[in-house]
Structure formats: C-alpha cells, structure tokens
C-alpha cells in the first residue's frame, strides 16, 4: 500500500481523499481546521503530510497554497512530488514550478473540473501538465479520482491556463443561461419548458446540470461558492492582462460576480449569479 499525503479537506478535497483511500492508498491528511474522516489518517502539519514523498494540495486559492508551501517543501524528501489540484493563477503556478526545481523537488499541476458530487463519484475531469515521468507516476492516482485525464504539456502552469479557460466558459454559460431564463420568463414562457429545450438541443452535461441547479435555485449548500467564482474571474483577468488578451465578456462577469458578493451572496453557490441577473431585470423582488 503506497502512502501519500493530502492537504485540504474542503468540499472537494474530502471526497477526493476518501476516494484515494478506497482505491488502496494510505492517505495522511491535514486540514487547517481539524476534520475527522473515515479511512484517512489525520496528522498535525503539512510538513508531516509531505514526508510521504507525494503530496496533493486541494486548497481554495493561491494564498492558501502559499500558506502551506514552506512546510511542504521542507517536508518533501529530495525528488518528492507535489501535485497541485487547486485552481491557481498562471503566474503563481509558474513560480511554484521554479521554486520546487530550486528546492530539488518535483511539481505537477492537475486542476480538476467537476462539483463535489462528481468528486464523490470519482468522476472528475482532470487537466494535467508536467514532466512526462511525473505524469506517469501520478496516472494511477489521477484515475482513481476522475474519468478523464487531459495532458496539455510539460510546463505545469499550462494546466492552470486550461483550467481558467474552462472556468471562463462555465462562468459565461452561467451568465448567458441566467439571462435566457429571465428573458423567456418575462415573455411569458415557463422556465421549466425552456430548460427542456436547452437540455434536448444542447445535450451537454454542463448545460443540463447547471440548468437544473438554476431552475431549482439550489444555491445552498454551495458546491462552489460565488466568492470563489469571483476569485477565478480575477485569475482569468490576471492571465489575460499578462498576455495582453482583451476579454470584453470577462469584464461583464467580473462586475456580475462582484455585485453578487457585495449583495451578500458570496457564501452561496456561484449559480446565485441568477439572482444578480434577475435583480437587474427588475424581477428580484419576486424571488
């Protein structure tokens, strides 16, 4: 049984760590706030987790990753592997690669697409980038977590660029679908009827799943918090700014998510973006 480490037992990290334990790994886990989980071995520090030689981080953002990084680099043995599965900024991911190299450690980026329920089922889509040998070493582990593994290059930050591009598409879809729901309703069409058209015509699991969440207004408990959506939109703009890439839609999304957080929706699911759209259309008072 191979021993591995896992840092971050949030709504995504906990089911992922449990799946690794069920796949036969001995998982040493650490979370900032102590959390018991059947099948996992809870330890006292990220440093202790990293001593396994292979550590996964699944944390909220760049800052949360940076907070544990010194202990991870200290705890990893020479040649140890750190797999970052969080959504991180492209510049930060590039810097992580260099810092691991200088410390004599290895770094692989493998951010995921999927909500907590997909994580629990082991049905994540994983984007991976790094040295081919590192990808091969991680492949059995990644297959225990997801149904698809997409390799996008040898520079780890490329995986985070792809992840941000995908999140940009999802956020744009949420905005468009929310606007469409409001449009058809204000023209006398039931949202349920419109959803059936969307589900049948677009035939996408993303449209089907998010369309249903919007229809049923399942904003709590959150699968992905709106404030984290704002964080990702800001990371998207960071990647765009550093490469002189205009994002007209991105500026609209930034305003929408910022308004949602300002109106107190930051801890709700990011599909609560619908409430922002409804408010701008003058129907928020009926919700």
PDB file of C-alpha atoms in Angstrom:
ATOM      1  CA  UNK A   1       0.000   0.000   0.000  1.00  0.00           C
ATOM      2  CA  UNK A   2       1.505   3.319  -1.060  1.00  0.00           C
ATOM      3  CA  UNK A   3       1.429   6.136   1.461  1.00  0.00           C
ATOM      4  CA  UNK A   4       0.522   9.586   0.121  1.00  0.00           C
ATOM      5  CA  UNK A   5      -0.326  12.951   1.642  1.00  0.00           C
ATOM      6  CA  UNK A   6      -3.354  15.179   1.124  1.00  0.00           C
ATOM      7  CA  UNK A   7      -3.680  18.825   2.193  1.00  0.00           C
ATOM      8  CA  UNK A   8      -7.127  20.442   2.110  1.00  0.00           C
ATOM      9  CA  UNK A   9     -10.297  18.615   3.164  1.00  0.00           C
ATOM     10  CA  UNK A  10     -12.906  21.044   1.890  1.00  0.00           C
ATOM     11  CA  UNK A  11     -15.986  20.248  -0.179  1.00  0.00           C
ATOM     12  CA  UNK A  12     -13.778  18.928  -2.994  1.00  0.00           C
ATOM     13  CA  UNK A  13     -10.729  17.702  -1.123  1.00  0.00           C
ATOM     14  CA  UNK A  14     -12.528  15.478   1.366  1.00  0.00           C
ATOM     15  CA  UNK A  15     -14.306  13.250  -1.177  1.00  0.00           C
ATOM     16  CA  UNK A  16     -11.149  13.130  -3.288  1.00  0.00           C
ATOM     17  CA  UNK A  17      -9.037  11.986  -0.334  1.00  0.00           C
ATOM     18  CA  UNK A  18     -11.656   9.387   0.590  1.00  0.00           C
ATOM     19  CA  UNK A  19     -11.644   8.016  -2.955  1.00  0.00           C
ATOM     20  CA  UNK A  20      -7.877   7.615  -2.820  1.00  0.00           C
ATOM     21  CA  UNK A  21      -8.195   5.703   0.453  1.00  0.00           C
ATOM     22  CA  UNK A  22     -10.865   3.480  -1.088  1.00  0.00           C
ATOM     23  CA  UNK A  23      -8.551   2.879  -4.055  1.00  0.00           C
ATOM     24  CA  UNK A  24      -5.984   1.370  -1.701  1.00  0.00           C
ATOM     25  CA  UNK A  25      -3.741   4.307  -0.817  1.00  0.00           C
ATOM     26  CA  UNK A  26      -2.790   5.041   2.771  1.00  0.00           C
ATOM     27  CA  UNK A  27      -3.733   8.718   2.973  1.00  0.00           C
ATOM     28  CA  UNK A  28      -2.203  11.048   5.549  1.00  0.00           C
ATOM     29  CA  UNK A  29      -4.371  14.164   5.611  1.00  0.00           C
ATOM     30  CA  UNK A  30      -4.152  17.666   7.035  1.00  0.00           C
ATOM     31  CA  UNK A  31      -6.704  20.465   7.066  1.00  0.00           C
ATOM     32  CA  UNK A  32      -6.402  23.968   8.503  1.00  0.00           C
ATOM     33  CA  UNK A  33      -9.433  23.306  10.708  1.00  0.00           C
ATOM     34  CA  UNK A  34      -9.248  19.757  12.136  1.00  0.00           C
ATOM     35  CA  UNK A  35     -11.632  17.420  10.373  1.00  0.00           C
ATOM     36  CA  UNK A  36     -12.128  13.720  11.034  1.00  0.00           C
ATOM     37  CA  UNK A  37     -12.734  11.484   8.048  1.00  0.00           C
ATOM     38  CA  UNK A  38     -13.170   7.741   7.984  1.00  0.00           C
ATOM     39  CA  UNK A  39     -10.379   5.991   6.128  1.00  0.00           C
ATOM     40  CA  UNK A  40      -7.894   8.875   6.420  1.00  0.00           C
ATOM     41  CA  UNK A  41      -5.011   9.300   8.847  1.00  0.00           C
ATOM     42  CA  UNK A  42      -5.111  12.817  10.269  1.00  0.00           C
ATOM     43  CA  UNK A  43      -1.721  14.366  11.007  1.00  0.00           C
ATOM     44  CA  UNK A  44      -0.670  17.592  12.692  1.00  0.00           C
ATOM     45  CA  UNK A  45       1.053  19.571   9.932  1.00  0.00           C
ATOM     46  CA  UNK A  46       1.572  19.892   6.169  1.00  0.00           C
ATOM     47  CA  UNK A  47       5.218  19.050   6.825  1.00  0.00           C
ATOM     48  CA  UNK A  48       4.249  15.634   8.177  1.00  0.00           C
ATOM     49  CA  UNK A  49       1.960  15.039   5.198  1.00  0.00           C
ATOM     50  CA  UNK A  50       4.757  15.913   2.765  1.00  0.00           C
ATOM     51  CA  UNK A  51       7.143  13.409   4.325  1.00  0.00           C
ATOM     52  CA  UNK A  52       5.222  10.690   2.460  1.00  0.00           C
ATOM     53  CA  UNK A  53       7.099  11.797  -0.674  1.00  0.00           C
ATOM     54  CA  UNK A  54       3.942  12.512  -2.670  1.00  0.00           C
ATOM     55  CA  UNK A  55       1.551  15.213  -1.544  1.00  0.00           C
ATOM     56  CA  UNK A  56      -1.627  16.569  -3.129  1.00  0.00           C
ATOM     57  CA  UNK A  57      -2.918  20.041  -2.343  1.00  0.00           C
ATOM     58  CA  UNK A  58      -6.572  20.948  -2.890  1.00  0.00           C
ATOM     59  CA  UNK A  59      -6.961  24.432  -1.447  1.00  0.00           C
ATOM     60  CA  UNK A  60      -9.101  27.496  -2.071  1.00  0.00           C
ATOM     61  CA  UNK A  61      -6.620  29.791  -3.775  1.00  0.00           C
ATOM     62  CA  UNK A  62      -3.037  30.964  -4.274  1.00  0.00           C
ATOM     63  CA  UNK A  63      -2.853  32.405  -0.750  1.00  0.00           C
ATOM     64  CA  UNK A  64      -3.986  29.190   0.921  1.00  0.00           C
ATOM     65  CA  UNK A  65      -1.444  27.237  -1.113  1.00  0.00           C
ATOM     66  CA  UNK A  66       1.320  29.694  -0.274  1.00  0.00           C
ATOM     67  CA  UNK A  67       0.487  29.393   3.423  1.00  0.00           C
ATOM     68  CA  UNK A  68       1.403  25.685   3.453  1.00  0.00           C
ATOM     69  CA  UNK A  69       4.111  25.694   0.788  1.00  0.00           C
ATOM     70  CA  UNK A  70       7.133  26.256   3.069  1.00  0.00           C
ATOM     71  CA  UNK A  71       6.229  23.221   5.150  1.00  0.00           C
ATOM     72  CA  UNK A  72       5.552  21.134   2.040  1.00  0.00           C
ATOM     73  CA  UNK A  73       8.921  21.996   0.522  1.00  0.00           C
ATOM     74  CA  UNK A  74      10.612  21.321   3.837  1.00  0.00           C
ATOM     75  CA  UNK A  75       8.819  18.019   4.396  1.00  0.00           C
ATOM     76  CA  UNK A  76       9.171  16.548   0.914  1.00  0.00           C
ATOM     77  CA  UNK A  77      12.260  14.365   0.595  1.00  0.00           C
ATOM     78  CA  UNK A  78      14.676  15.084  -2.293  1.00  0.00           C
ATOM     79  CA  UNK A  79      12.849  14.349  -5.535  1.00  0.00           C
ATOM     80  CA  UNK A  80       9.475  14.287  -3.774  1.00  0.00           C
ATOM     81  CA  UNK A  81       6.383  15.139  -5.820  1.00  0.00           C
ATOM     82  CA  UNK A  82       3.813  17.860  -5.134  1.00  0.00           C
ATOM     83  CA  UNK A  83       0.598  17.639  -7.181  1.00  0.00           C
ATOM     84  CA  UNK A  84      -1.368  20.902  -7.100  1.00  0.00           C
ATOM     85  CA  UNK A  85      -5.017  20.157  -7.922  1.00  0.00           C
ATOM     86  CA  UNK A  86      -6.444  23.542  -6.914  1.00  0.00           C
ATOM     87  CA  UNK A  87      -7.346  26.295  -9.358  1.00  0.00           C
ATOM     88  CA  UNK A  88      -4.324  28.596  -9.211  1.00  0.00           C
ATOM     89  CA  UNK A  89      -3.185  31.681 -11.073  1.00  0.00           C
ATOM     90  CA  UNK A  90      -0.955  31.064 -14.076  1.00  0.00           C
ATOM     91  CA  UNK A  91       1.901  33.302 -12.819  1.00  0.00           C
ATOM     92  CA  UNK A  92       1.764  31.660  -9.399  1.00  0.00           C
ATOM     93  CA  UNK A  93       1.783  28.160 -10.891  1.00  0.00           C
ATOM     94  CA  UNK A  94       4.803  29.097 -12.992  1.00  0.00           C
ATOM     95  CA  UNK A  95       6.556  30.393  -9.866  1.00  0.00           C
ATOM     96  CA  UNK A  96       5.736  27.187  -7.980  1.00  0.00           C
ATOM     97  CA  UNK A  97       7.431  25.169 -10.706  1.00  0.00           C
ATOM     98  CA  UNK A  98      10.635  27.169 -10.313  1.00  0.00           C
ATOM     99  CA  UNK A  99      10.573  27.085  -6.514  1.00  0.00           C
ATOM    100  CA  UNK A 100      10.195  23.304  -6.493  1.00  0.00           C
ATOM    101  CA  UNK A 101      13.014  22.960  -9.015  1.00  0.00           C
ATOM    102  CA  UNK A 102      15.325  25.093  -6.904  1.00  0.00           C
ATOM    103  CA  UNK A 103      14.479  23.010  -3.831  1.00  0.00           C
ATOM    104  CA  UNK A 104      15.179  19.734  -5.624  1.00  0.00           C
ATOM    105  CA  UNK A 105      11.503  18.713  -5.564  1.00  0.00           C
ATOM    106  CA  UNK A 106       9.047  17.932  -8.364  1.00  0.00           C
ATOM    107  CA  UNK A 107       5.840  19.789  -9.193  1.00  0.00           C
ATOM    108  CA  UNK A 108       2.854  18.635 -11.211  1.00  0.00           C
ATOM    109  CA  UNK A 109      -0.277  20.691 -11.906  1.00  0.00           C
ATOM    110  CA  UNK A 110      -3.533  18.746 -12.148  1.00  0.00           C
ATOM    111  CA  UNK A 111      -6.558  21.037 -11.607  1.00  0.00           C
ATOM    112  CA  UNK A 112      -9.991  19.486 -11.901  1.00  0.00           C
ATOM    113  CA  UNK A 113     -13.364  20.161 -13.470  1.00  0.00           C
ATOM    114  CA  UNK A 114     -16.376  18.968 -11.517  1.00  0.00           C
ATOM    115  CA  UNK A 115     -18.529  19.742  -8.500  1.00  0.00           C
ATOM    116  CA  UNK A 116     -18.385  17.963  -5.112  1.00  0.00           C
ATOM    117  CA  UNK A 117     -20.896  15.327  -6.183  1.00  0.00           C
ATOM    118  CA  UNK A 118     -18.672  14.437  -9.158  1.00  0.00           C
ATOM    119  CA  UNK A 119     -15.668  14.302  -6.832  1.00  0.00           C
ATOM    120  CA  UNK A 120     -17.539  11.890  -4.554  1.00  0.00           C
ATOM    121  CA  UNK A 121     -18.326   9.613  -7.511  1.00  0.00           C
ATOM    122  CA  UNK A 122     -14.752   9.723  -8.807  1.00  0.00           C
ATOM    123  CA  UNK A 123     -15.980  11.395 -11.988  1.00  0.00           C
ATOM    124  CA  UNK A 124     -13.783  14.482 -12.166  1.00  0.00           C
ATOM    125  CA  UNK A 125     -12.179  15.691 -15.380  1.00  0.00           C
ATOM    126  CA  UNK A 126      -8.512  16.342 -14.681  1.00  0.00           C
ATOM    127  CA  UNK A 127      -6.139  18.557 -16.665  1.00  0.00           C
ATOM    128  CA  UNK A 128      -2.503  17.645 -16.059  1.00  0.00           C
ATOM    129  CA  UNK A 129       0.802  19.191 -17.098  1.00  0.00           C
ATOM    130  CA  UNK A 130       4.347  18.421 -16.049  1.00  0.00           C
ATOM    131  CA  UNK A 131       7.307  16.187 -16.786  1.00  0.00           C
ATOM    132  CA  UNK A 132       6.150  13.022 -18.616  1.00  0.00           C
ATOM    133  CA  UNK A 133       7.688  10.755 -15.971  1.00  0.00           C
ATOM    134  CA  UNK A 134       5.830  12.634 -13.236  1.00  0.00           C
ATOM    135  CA  UNK A 135       2.554  12.358 -15.143  1.00  0.00           C
ATOM    136  CA  UNK A 136       3.038   8.601 -15.485  1.00  0.00           C
ATOM    137  CA  UNK A 137       3.796   8.258 -11.780  1.00  0.00           C
ATOM    138  CA  UNK A 138       0.623  10.161 -10.934  1.00  0.00           C
ATOM    139  CA  UNK A 139      -1.620   8.482 -13.509  1.00  0.00           C
ATOM    140  CA  UNK A 140      -2.976   5.645 -11.296  1.00  0.00           C
ATOM    141  CA  UNK A 141      -3.793   8.166  -8.602  1.00  0.00           C
ATOM    142  CA  UNK A 142      -5.495  10.507 -11.068  1.00  0.00           C
ATOM    143  CA  UNK A 143      -7.529   7.635 -12.499  1.00  0.00           C
ATOM    144  CA  UNK A 144      -8.823   6.933  -9.000  1.00  0.00           C
ATOM    145  CA  UNK A 145     -10.180  10.481  -8.910  1.00  0.00           C
ATOM    146  CA  UNK A 146     -11.548  11.057 -12.387  1.00  0.00           C
ATOM    147  CA  UNK A 147     -12.964   9.628 -15.586  1.00  0.00           C
ATOM    148  CA  UNK A 148     -10.871  11.736 -17.963  1.00  0.00           C
ATOM    149  CA  UNK A 149      -7.249  12.883 -17.771  1.00  0.00           C
ATOM    150  CA  UNK A 150      -6.184  15.512 -20.306  1.00  0.00           C
ATOM    151  CA  UNK A 151      -2.449  16.061 -20.819  1.00  0.00           C
ATOM    152  CA  UNK A 152      -1.676  19.572 -22.046  1.00  0.00           C
ATOM    153  CA  UNK A 153       2.106  19.924 -21.904  1.00  0.00           C
ATOM    154  CA  UNK A 154       5.270  19.675 -19.841  1.00  0.00           C
ATOM    155  CA  UNK A 155       5.150  23.138 -18.245  1.00  0.00           C
ATOM    156  CA  UNK A 156       2.827  22.758 -15.223  1.00  0.00           C
ATOM    157  CA  UNK A 157       1.298  26.223 -15.483  1.00  0.00           C
ATOM    158  CA  UNK A 158      -0.268  25.219 -18.818  1.00  0.00           C
ATOM    159  CA  UNK A 159      -2.752  23.062 -16.912  1.00  0.00           C
ATOM    160  CA  UNK A 160      -3.854  26.045 -14.872  1.00  0.00           C
ATOM    161  CA  UNK A 161      -4.235  28.131 -18.039  1.00  0.00           C
ATOM    162  CA  UNK A 162      -6.551  25.440 -19.427  1.00  0.00           C
ATOM    163  CA  UNK A 163      -8.471  25.273 -16.159  1.00  0.00           C
ATOM    164  CA  UNK A 164      -9.031  29.031 -16.163  1.00  0.00           C
ATOM    165  CA  UNK A 165     -10.098  28.910 -19.803  1.00  0.00           C
ATOM    166  CA  UNK A 166     -12.643  26.235 -18.923  1.00  0.00           C
ATOM    167  CA  UNK A 167     -13.920  28.167 -15.926  1.00  0.00           C
ATOM    168  CA  UNK A 168     -14.286  31.224 -18.159  1.00  0.00           C
ATOM    169  CA  UNK A 169     -16.551  29.177 -20.434  1.00  0.00           C
ATOM    170  CA  UNK A 170     -18.617  27.897 -17.499  1.00  0.00           C
ATOM    171  CA  UNK A 171     -18.990  31.362 -15.966  1.00  0.00           C
ATOM    172  CA  UNK A 172     -20.003  32.763 -19.353  1.00  0.00           C
ATOM    173  CA  UNK A 173     -22.512  29.942 -19.745  1.00  0.00           C
ATOM    174  CA  UNK A 174     -23.998  30.716 -16.317  1.00  0.00           C
ATOM    175  CA  UNK A 175     -24.430  34.363 -17.278  1.00  0.00           C
ATOM    176  CA  UNK A 176     -25.988  33.510 -20.653  1.00  0.00           C
ATOM    177  CA  UNK A 177     -28.281  30.844 -19.218  1.00  0.00           C
ATOM    178  CA  UNK A 178     -29.412  33.112 -16.385  1.00  0.00           C
ATOM    179  CA  UNK A 179     -30.165  35.904 -18.859  1.00  0.00           C
ATOM    180  CA  UNK A 180     -32.033  33.464 -21.107  1.00  0.00           C
ATOM    181  CA  UNK A 181     -34.184  32.185 -18.221  1.00  0.00           C
ATOM    182  CA  UNK A 182     -35.117  35.747 -17.300  1.00  0.00           C
ATOM    183  CA  UNK A 183     -35.757  36.692 -20.930  1.00  0.00           C
ATOM    184  CA  UNK A 184     -38.161  33.835 -21.651  1.00  0.00           C
ATOM    185  CA  UNK A 185     -39.980  34.245 -18.337  1.00  0.00           C
ATOM    186  CA  UNK A 186     -40.572  37.938 -18.938  1.00  0.00           C
ATOM    187  CA  UNK A 187     -42.015  36.969 -22.315  1.00  0.00           C
ATOM    188  CA  UNK A 188     -44.472  34.504 -20.801  1.00  0.00           C
ATOM    189  CA  UNK A 189     -42.573  31.200 -21.064  1.00  0.00           C
ATOM    190  CA  UNK A 190     -42.182  28.909 -18.067  1.00  0.00           C
ATOM    191  CA  UNK A 191     -38.554  28.320 -17.181  1.00  0.00           C
ATOM    192  CA  UNK A 192     -39.228  24.585 -16.922  1.00  0.00           C
ATOM    193  CA  UNK A 193     -40.297  24.480 -20.564  1.00  0.00           C
ATOM    194  CA  UNK A 194     -37.219  26.404 -21.646  1.00  0.00           C
ATOM    195  CA  UNK A 195     -34.956  24.089 -19.648  1.00  0.00           C
ATOM    196  CA  UNK A 196     -36.311  21.062 -21.531  1.00  0.00           C
ATOM    197  CA  UNK A 197     -35.411  22.757 -24.816  1.00  0.00           C
ATOM    198  CA  UNK A 198     -31.906  23.562 -23.566  1.00  0.00           C
ATOM    199  CA  UNK A 199     -31.379  20.027 -22.263  1.00  0.00           C
ATOM    200  CA  UNK A 200     -32.555  18.459 -25.504  1.00  0.00           C
ATOM    201  CA  UNK A 201     -30.922  20.815 -28.000  1.00  0.00           C
ATOM    202  CA  UNK A 202     -27.521  21.446 -26.417  1.00  0.00           C
ATOM    203  CA  UNK A 203     -27.046  17.923 -24.990  1.00  0.00           C
ATOM    204  CA  UNK A 204     -24.209  18.926 -22.726  1.00  0.00           C
ATOM    205  CA  UNK A 205     -23.781  17.614 -19.174  1.00  0.00           C
ATOM    206  CA  UNK A 206     -22.666  21.103 -18.180  1.00  0.00           C
ATOM    207  CA  UNK A 207     -25.798  22.799 -19.537  1.00  0.00           C
ATOM    208  CA  UNK A 208     -28.012  20.044 -18.146  1.00  0.00           C
ATOM    209  CA  UNK A 209     -26.522  20.094 -14.649  1.00  0.00           C
ATOM    210  CA  UNK A 210     -26.220  23.845 -14.259  1.00  0.00           C
ATOM    211  CA  UNK A 211     -29.530  24.461 -16.000  1.00  0.00           C
ATOM    212  CA  UNK A 212     -31.239  22.251 -13.418  1.00  0.00           C
ATOM    213  CA  UNK A 213     -29.487  23.969 -10.496  1.00  0.00           C
ATOM    214  CA  UNK A 214     -30.556  27.379 -11.807  1.00  0.00           C
ATOM    215  CA  UNK A 215     -34.101  26.154 -12.397  1.00  0.00           C
ATOM    216  CA  UNK A 216     -34.403  24.764  -8.867  1.00  0.00           C
ATOM    217  CA  UNK A 217     -32.439  27.649  -7.322  1.00  0.00           C
ATOM    218  CA  UNK A 218     -30.202  25.260  -5.378  1.00  0.00           C
ATOM    219  CA  UNK A 219     -27.797  27.898  -4.131  1.00  0.00           C
ATOM    220  CA  UNK A 220     -27.235  26.277  -0.726  1.00  0.00           C
ATOM    221  CA  UNK A 221     -25.357  24.280   0.319  1.00  0.00           C
ATOM    222  CA  UNK A 222     -22.846  25.565  -2.225  1.00  0.00           C
ATOM    223  CA  UNK A 223     -20.924  23.241  -4.490  1.00  0.00           C
ATOM    224  CA  UNK A 224     -18.670  26.133  -5.470  1.00  0.00           C
ATOM    225  CA  UNK A 225     -19.048  29.435  -3.658  1.00  0.00           C
ATOM    226  CA  UNK A 226     -19.773  32.615  -5.548  1.00  0.00           C
ATOM    227  CA  UNK A 227     -16.845  34.379  -3.850  1.00  0.00           C
ATOM    228  CA  UNK A 228     -14.558  31.676  -5.261  1.00  0.00           C
ATOM    229  CA  UNK A 229     -16.109  32.296  -8.657  1.00  0.00           C
ATOM    230  CA  UNK A 230     -15.086  35.932  -8.258  1.00  0.00           C
ATOM    231  CA  UNK A 231     -11.586  34.746  -7.349  1.00  0.00           C
ATOM    232  CA  UNK A 232     -11.412  32.675 -10.526  1.00  0.00           C
ATOM    233  CA  UNK A 233     -12.682  35.520 -12.708  1.00  0.00           C
ATOM    234  CA  UNK A 234      -9.931  37.685 -11.243  1.00  0.00           C
ATOM    235  CA  UNK A 235      -7.365  34.978 -12.040  1.00  0.00           C
ATOM    236  CA  UNK A 236      -8.734  34.862 -15.589  1.00  0.00           C
ATOM    237  CA  UNK A 237      -8.185  38.610 -15.887  1.00  0.00           C
ATOM    238  CA  UNK A 238      -4.696  38.249 -14.431  1.00  0.00           C
ATOM    239  CA  UNK A 239      -3.831  35.713 -17.136  1.00  0.00           C
ATOM    240  CA  UNK A 240      -5.360  37.989 -19.763  1.00  0.00           C
ATOM    241  CA  UNK A 241      -3.599  41.120 -18.542  1.00  0.00           C
ATOM    242  CA  UNK A 242      -0.164  39.487 -18.520  1.00  0.00           C
ATOM    243  CA  UNK A 243      -0.620  38.368 -22.139  1.00  0.00           C
ATOM    244  CA  UNK A 244      -2.445  41.481 -23.449  1.00  0.00           C
ATOM    245  CA  UNK A 245      -5.607  39.464 -24.164  1.00  0.00           C
ATOM    246  CA  UNK A 246      -8.807  41.565 -24.307  1.00  0.00           C
ATOM    247  CA  UNK A 247     -11.782  39.915 -22.556  1.00  0.00           C
ATOM    248  CA  UNK A 248     -14.928  42.016 -23.054  1.00  0.00           C
ATOM    249  CA  UNK A 249     -17.135  39.261 -21.628  1.00  0.00           C
ATOM    250  CA  UNK A 250     -14.701  38.851 -18.771  1.00  0.00           C
ATOM    251  CA  UNK A 251     -15.325  42.423 -17.625  1.00  0.00           C
ATOM    252  CA  UNK A 252     -19.078  41.805 -17.511  1.00  0.00           C
ATOM    253  CA  UNK A 253     -18.523  38.635 -15.477  1.00  0.00           C
ATOM    254  CA  UNK A 254     -16.244  40.479 -13.077  1.00  0.00           C
ATOM    255  CA  UNK A 255     -18.946  43.078 -12.454  1.00  0.00           C
ATOM    256  CA  UNK A 256     -21.654  40.415 -12.024  1.00  0.00           C
ATOM    257  CA  UNK A 257     -19.690  38.339  -9.523  1.00  0.00           C
ATOM    258  CA  UNK A 258     -18.520  41.422  -7.661  1.00  0.00           C
ATOM    259  CA  UNK A 259     -22.126  42.610  -7.369  1.00  0.00           C
ATOM    260  CA  UNK A 260     -23.183  39.203  -6.075  1.00  0.00           C
ATOM    261  CA  UNK A 261     -20.543  39.274  -3.356  1.00  0.00           C
ATOM    262  CA  UNK A 262     -21.402  42.894  -2.499  1.00  0.00           C
ATOM    263  CA  UNK A 263     -25.054  41.866  -2.088  1.00  0.00           C
ATOM    264  CA  UNK A 264     -24.146  39.184   0.427  1.00  0.00           C
ATOM    265  CA  UNK A 265     -24.228  36.118  -1.834  1.00  0.00           C
ATOM    266  CA  UNK A 266     -20.548  35.244  -1.532  1.00  0.00           C
ATOM    267  CA  UNK A 267     -21.133  32.082   0.517  1.00  0.00           C
ATOM    268  CA  UNK A 268     -23.897  30.807  -1.781  1.00  0.00           C
ATOM    269  CA  UNK A 269     -23.280  28.643  -4.829  1.00  0.00           C
ATOM    270  CA  UNK A 270     -21.940  30.570  -7.788  1.00  0.00           C
ATOM    271  CA  UNK A 271     -25.186  29.832  -9.634  1.00  0.00           C
ATOM    272  CA  UNK A 272     -26.663  32.533  -7.367  1.00  0.00           C
ATOM    273  CA  UNK A 273     -25.440  34.728 -10.212  1.00  0.00           C
ATOM    274  CA  UNK A 274     -29.029  34.197 -11.373  1.00  0.00           C
ATOM    275  CA  UNK A 275     -30.248  36.465  -8.562  1.00  0.00           C
ATOM    276  CA  UNK A 276     -27.952  39.235  -9.784  1.00  0.00           C
ATOM    277  CA  UNK A 277     -29.339  38.902 -13.313  1.00  0.00           C
ATOM    278  CA  UNK A 278     -32.917  38.848 -12.016  1.00  0.00           C
ATOM    279  CA  UNK A 279     -32.304  41.965  -9.967  1.00  0.00           C
ATOM    280  CA  UNK A 280     -31.009  43.872 -12.968  1.00  0.00           C
ATOM    281  CA  UNK A 281     -34.137  42.811 -14.881  1.00  0.00           C
ATOM    282  CA  UNK A 282     -36.467  44.044 -12.160  1.00  0.00           C
ATOM    283  CA  UNK A 283     -37.817  40.692 -11.004  1.00  0.00           C
ATOM    284  CA  UNK A 284     -35.629  40.093  -7.952  1.00  0.00           C
ATOM    285  CA  UNK A 285     -38.370  41.171  -5.585  1.00  0.00           C
ATOM    286  CA  UNK A 286     -40.470  38.141  -6.520  1.00  0.00           C
ATOM    287  CA  UNK A 287     -37.751  35.657  -5.512  1.00  0.00           C
TER     288      UNK A 287
END
